[in-house]
PDB file of C-alpha atoms in Angstrom:
ATOM      1  CA  UNK A 264     139.836 -23.296 -37.241  1.00  0.00           C
ATOM      2  CA  UNK A 265     140.503 -26.902 -36.635  1.00  0.00           C
ATOM      3  CA  UNK A 266     142.815 -28.188 -33.810  1.00  0.00           C
ATOM      4  CA  UNK A 267     145.129 -29.704 -36.402  1.00  0.00           C
ATOM      5  CA  UNK A 268     145.243 -26.354 -38.496  1.00  0.00           C
ATOM      6  CA  UNK A 269     146.053 -24.494 -35.322  1.00  0.00           C
ATOM      7  CA  UNK A 270     148.914 -27.003 -34.232  1.00  0.00           C
ATOM      8  CA  UNK A 271     150.320 -27.226 -37.720  1.00  0.00           C
ATOM      9  CA  UNK A 272     151.289 -23.557 -37.523  1.00  0.00           C
ATOM     10  CA  UNK A 273     153.883 -24.430 -35.046  1.00  0.00           C
ATOM     11  CA  UNK A 274     156.337 -25.900 -37.841  1.00  0.00           C
ATOM     12  CA  UNK A 275     155.848 -22.923 -40.106  1.00  0.00           C
ATOM     13  CA  UNK A 276     156.421 -20.567 -37.172  1.00  0.00           C
ATOM     14  CA  UNK A 277     159.627 -22.524 -36.311  1.00  0.00           C
ATOM     15  CA  UNK A 278     160.930 -22.168 -39.842  1.00  0.00           C
ATOM     16  CA  UNK A 279     160.117 -18.436 -40.023  1.00  0.00           C
ATOM     17  CA  UNK A 280     161.831 -17.797 -36.642  1.00  0.00           C
ATOM     18  CA  UNK A 281     165.043 -19.452 -37.839  1.00  0.00           C
ATOM     19  CA  UNK A 282     165.067 -17.354 -41.057  1.00  0.00           C
ATOM     20  CA  UNK A 283     164.263 -14.210 -39.209  1.00  0.00           C
ATOM     21  CA  UNK A 284     166.948 -14.776 -36.599  1.00  0.00           C
ATOM     22  CA  UNK A 285     169.553 -15.230 -39.435  1.00  0.00           C
ATOM     23  CA  UNK A 286     168.367 -11.878 -41.072  1.00  0.00           C
ATOM     24  CA  UNK A 287     168.579 -10.085 -37.658  1.00  0.00           C
ATOM     25  CA  UNK A 288     172.212 -11.592 -37.143  1.00  0.00           C
ATOM     26  CA  UNK A 289     173.153 -10.190 -40.604  1.00  0.00           C
ATOM     27  CA  UNK A 290     171.395  -6.816 -39.963  1.00  0.00           C
ATOM     28  CA  UNK A 291     173.177  -6.420 -36.628  1.00  0.00           C
ATOM     29  CA  UNK A 292     176.537  -6.928 -38.205  1.00  0.00           C
ATOM     30  CA  UNK A 293     175.832  -4.355 -40.897  1.00  0.00           C
ATOM     31  CA  UNK A 294     174.738  -1.829 -38.200  1.00  0.00           C
ATOM     32  CA  UNK A 295     178.149  -2.106 -36.521  1.00  0.00           C
ATOM     33  CA  UNK A 296     180.292  -2.884 -39.829  1.00  0.00           C
ATOM     34  CA  UNK A 297     178.610  -0.402 -42.154  1.00  0.00           C
ATOM     35  CA  UNK A 298     176.204  -1.228 -45.008  1.00  0.00           C
ATOM     36  CA  UNK A 299     176.895  -4.095 -47.458  1.00  0.00           C
ATOM     37  CA  UNK A 300     175.054  -5.270 -50.418  1.00  0.00           C
ATOM     38  CA  UNK A 301     173.756  -8.350 -48.634  1.00  0.00           C
ATOM     39  CA  UNK A 302     170.960  -6.714 -46.901  1.00  0.00           C
ATOM     40  CA  UNK A 303     170.945  -3.024 -47.584  1.00  0.00           C
ATOM     41  CA  UNK A 304     170.699  -3.635 -51.334  1.00  0.00           C
ATOM     42  CA  UNK A 305     167.324  -4.990 -50.705  1.00  0.00           C
ATOM     43  CA  UNK A 306     166.415  -2.012 -48.398  1.00  0.00           C
ATOM     44  CA  UNK A 307     168.110   0.723 -50.463  1.00  0.00           C
ATOM     45  CA  UNK A 308     164.950   1.863 -51.935  1.00  0.00           C
ATOM     46  CA  UNK A 309     163.190   2.238 -48.445  1.00  0.00           C
ATOM     47  CA  UNK A 310     166.450   3.862 -47.337  1.00  0.00           C
ATOM     48  CA  UNK A 311     166.286   6.357 -50.026  1.00  0.00           C
ATOM     49  CA  UNK A 312     169.816   6.007 -51.067  1.00  0.00           C
ATOM     50  CA  UNK A 313     172.400   3.576 -52.713  1.00  0.00           C
ATOM     51  CA  UNK A 314     173.940   0.963 -50.452  1.00  0.00           C
ATOM     52  CA  UNK A 315     177.256   1.659 -51.952  1.00  0.00           C
ATOM     53  CA  UNK A 316     180.020   2.649 -49.612  1.00  0.00           C
ATOM     54  CA  UNK A 317     180.697   1.571 -46.167  1.00  0.00           C
ATOM     55  CA  UNK A 318     179.011   4.357 -44.002  1.00  0.00           C
ATOM     56  CA  UNK A 319     175.851   5.092 -42.467  1.00  0.00           C
ATOM     57  CA  UNK A 320     174.158   8.433 -42.635  1.00  0.00           C
ATOM     58  CA  UNK A 321     172.074   9.087 -39.474  1.00  0.00           C
ATOM     59  CA  UNK A 322     168.729   8.845 -41.291  1.00  0.00           C
ATOM     60  CA  UNK A 323     169.567   5.595 -43.017  1.00  0.00           C
ATOM     61  CA  UNK A 324     170.770   4.111 -39.966  1.00  0.00           C
ATOM     62  CA  UNK A 325     167.740   4.983 -37.881  1.00  0.00           C
ATOM     63  CA  UNK A 326     165.525   3.527 -40.550  1.00  0.00           C
ATOM     64  CA  UNK A 327     167.637   0.470 -40.670  1.00  0.00           C
ATOM     65  CA  UNK A 328     167.707   0.160 -36.824  1.00  0.00           C
ATOM     66  CA  UNK A 329     163.750   0.705 -36.801  1.00  0.00           C
ATOM     67  CA  UNK A 330     163.396  -2.352 -39.317  1.00  0.00           C
ATOM     68  CA  UNK A 331     165.712  -4.468 -37.148  1.00  0.00           C
ATOM     69  CA  UNK A 332     163.648  -3.653 -34.066  1.00  0.00           C
ATOM     70  CA  UNK A 333     160.456  -4.760 -35.965  1.00  0.00           C
ATOM     71  CA  UNK A 334     162.168  -7.997 -36.916  1.00  0.00           C
ATOM     72  CA  UNK A 335     163.048  -8.688 -33.350  1.00  0.00           C
ATOM     73  CA  UNK A 336     159.479  -7.931 -32.169  1.00  0.00           C
ATOM     74  CA  UNK A 337     158.050 -10.202 -34.716  1.00  0.00           C
ATOM     75  CA  UNK A 338     160.359 -13.165 -33.561  1.00  0.00           C
ATOM     76  CA  UNK A 339     159.463 -12.426 -29.945  1.00  0.00           C
ATOM     77  CA  UNK A 340     155.631 -12.626 -31.049  1.00  0.00           C
ATOM     78  CA  UNK A 341     156.264 -15.738 -32.828  1.00  0.00           C
ATOM     79  CA  UNK A 342     158.053 -17.421 -29.880  1.00  0.00           C
ATOM     80  CA  UNK A 343     155.171 -16.505 -27.753  1.00  0.00           C
ATOM     81  CA  UNK A 344     152.836 -18.159 -29.944  1.00  0.00           C
ATOM     82  CA  UNK A 345     154.962 -21.163 -29.941  1.00  0.00           C
ATOM     83  CA  UNK A 346     155.141 -21.316 -26.186  1.00  0.00           C
ATOM     84  CA  UNK A 347     151.319 -20.882 -25.992  1.00  0.00           C
ATOM     85  CA  UNK A 348     151.101 -24.032 -28.268  1.00  0.00           C
ATOM     86  CA  UNK A 349     153.469 -25.988 -26.039  1.00  0.00           C
ATOM     87  CA  UNK A 350     151.680 -24.912 -22.826  1.00  0.00           C
ATOM     88  CA  UNK A 351     148.312 -25.929 -24.282  1.00  0.00           C
ATOM     89  CA  UNK A 352     149.582 -29.366 -25.051  1.00  0.00           C
ATOM     90  CA  UNK A 353     150.938 -29.647 -21.695  1.00  0.00           C
ATOM     91  CA  UNK A 354     147.767 -28.704 -20.343  1.00  0.00           C
ATOM     92  CA  UNK A 355     146.048 -31.799 -21.719  1.00  0.00           C
ATOM     93  CA  UNK A 356     144.970 -34.511 -19.222  1.00  0.00           C
ATOM     94  CA  UNK A 357     146.107 -37.674 -21.191  1.00  0.00           C
ATOM     95  CA  UNK A 358     149.759 -38.556 -21.304  1.00  0.00           C
ATOM     96  CA  UNK A 359     149.280 -40.017 -24.762  1.00  0.00           C
ATOM     97  CA  UNK A 360     147.591 -36.915 -26.057  1.00  0.00           C
ATOM     98  CA  UNK A 361     150.420 -34.906 -24.784  1.00  0.00           C
ATOM     99  CA  UNK A 362     153.169 -37.304 -26.104  1.00  0.00           C
ATOM    100  CA  UNK A 363     151.424 -37.559 -29.527  1.00  0.00           C
ATOM    101  CA  UNK A 364     150.914 -33.847 -30.038  1.00  0.00           C
ATOM    102  CA  UNK A 365     154.176 -32.693 -28.849  1.00  0.00           C
ATOM    103  CA  UNK A 366     156.121 -35.316 -30.692  1.00  0.00           C
ATOM    104  CA  UNK A 367     154.310 -34.649 -34.128  1.00  0.00           C
ATOM    105  CA  UNK A 368     153.459 -30.887 -34.007  1.00  0.00           C
ATOM    106  CA  UNK A 369     156.215 -29.536 -31.926  1.00  0.00           C
ATOM    107  CA  UNK A 370     159.266 -31.999 -32.179  1.00  0.00           C
ATOM    108  CA  UNK A 371     158.533 -32.708 -35.844  1.00  0.00           C
ATOM    109  CA  UNK A 372     158.632 -36.551 -35.409  1.00  0.00           C
ATOM    110  CA  UNK A 373     156.864 -38.714 -37.934  1.00  0.00           C
ATOM    111  CA  UNK A 374     153.777 -40.852 -36.865  1.00  0.00           C
ATOM    112  CA  UNK A 375     155.934 -43.922 -37.508  1.00  0.00           C
ATOM    113  CA  UNK A 376     158.561 -42.610 -35.058  1.00  0.00           C
ATOM    114  CA  UNK A 377     155.809 -41.900 -32.629  1.00  0.00           C
ATOM    115  CA  UNK A 378     154.310 -45.333 -32.967  1.00  0.00           C
ATOM    116  CA  UNK A 379     157.686 -47.003 -32.356  1.00  0.00           C
ATOM    117  CA  UNK A 380     158.484 -44.866 -29.342  1.00  0.00           C
ATOM    118  CA  UNK A 381     155.009 -45.429 -27.821  1.00  0.00           C
ATOM    119  CA  UNK A 382     154.977 -49.087 -28.732  1.00  0.00           C
ATOM    120  CA  UNK A 383     151.787 -49.070 -30.841  1.00  0.00           C
ATOM    121  CA  UNK A 384     151.024 -49.991 -34.481  1.00  0.00           C
ATOM    122  CA  UNK A 385     151.510 -47.167 -37.073  1.00  0.00           C
ATOM    123  CA  UNK A 386     147.977 -47.521 -38.214  1.00  0.00           C
ATOM    124  CA  UNK A 387     146.751 -47.091 -34.579  1.00  0.00           C
ATOM    125  CA  UNK A 388     148.875 -44.046 -33.899  1.00  0.00           C
ATOM    126  CA  UNK A 389     147.837 -42.331 -37.192  1.00  0.00           C
ATOM    127  CA  UNK A 390     144.185 -43.159 -37.006  1.00  0.00           C
ATOM    128  CA  UNK A 391     142.581 -43.597 -33.625  1.00  0.00           C
ATOM    129  CA  UNK A 392     145.252 -41.930 -31.220  1.00  0.00           C
ATOM    130  CA  UNK A 393     145.735 -38.975 -33.532  1.00  0.00           C
ATOM    131  CA  UNK A 394     142.096 -38.367 -33.831  1.00  0.00           C
ATOM    132  CA  UNK A 395     141.521 -38.846 -30.015  1.00  0.00           C
ATOM    133  CA  UNK A 396     144.304 -36.446 -29.154  1.00  0.00           C
ATOM    134  CA  UNK A 397     142.922 -33.774 -31.558  1.00  0.00           C
ATOM    135  CA  UNK A 398     139.492 -34.273 -30.398  1.00  0.00           C
ATOM    136  CA  UNK A 399     140.561 -33.803 -26.782  1.00  0.00           C
ATOM    137  CA  UNK A 400     142.702 -30.785 -27.638  1.00  0.00           C
ATOM    138  CA  UNK A 401     139.514 -29.262 -29.437  1.00  0.00           C
ATOM    139  CA  UNK A 402     137.319 -29.985 -26.527  1.00  0.00           C
ATOM    140  CA  UNK A 403     139.610 -28.443 -24.076  1.00  0.00           C
ATOM    141  CA  UNK A 404     140.420 -25.378 -26.239  1.00  0.00           C
ATOM    142  CA  UNK A 405     137.426 -25.095 -28.363  1.00  0.00           C
ATOM    143  CA  UNK A 406     136.338 -21.640 -27.636  1.00  0.00           C
ATOM    144  CA  UNK A 407     139.916 -20.364 -28.207  1.00  0.00           C
ATOM    145  CA  UNK A 408     140.000 -22.212 -31.651  1.00  0.00           C
ATOM    146  CA  UNK A 409     136.594 -20.704 -32.660  1.00  0.00           C
ATOM    147  CA  UNK A 410     137.843 -17.172 -32.186  1.00  0.00           C
ATOM    148  CA  UNK A 411     141.426 -17.591 -32.989  1.00  0.00           C
ATOM    149  CA  UNK A 412     142.648 -15.861 -36.124  1.00  0.00           C
ATOM    150  CA  UNK A 413     145.503 -17.406 -38.249  1.00  0.00           C
ATOM    151  CA  UNK A 414     149.021 -16.114 -37.379  1.00  0.00           C
ATOM    152  CA  UNK A 415     150.742 -17.307 -40.436  1.00  0.00           C
ATOM    153  CA  UNK A 416     148.452 -15.766 -43.154  1.00  0.00           C
TER     154      UNK A 416
END
């Protein structure tokens, strides 16, 4: 896996975390407020019953709570992955590399925004500085990148 492929996973992970956190909030409300058609209609097949009615039978509640716990565990794993990327970027020696990789891959800035912020020409940032920063990241974490498996697949 290249350094760029690895770092691009951050944005996908951030989007997935936001979506899962919204799902978790909705599921949490349903545990305390009873089932509704928003979430439980999707899960009705796995719960083995209709989602009609505002009650939980103990077996369905346990399955629903287990699913909620799995979603929370997945979010925790994704946040740990995101923190690893931030820490790896912070571990680079060059300030330019850290600013560039953090700005683009973690904060979601454009290359143009980074060029203006760093007071460089766009073409220089998109070309040479980007290539140099990714090369430095790859050199420092090469063994990790070679053995790393895609999280987002």
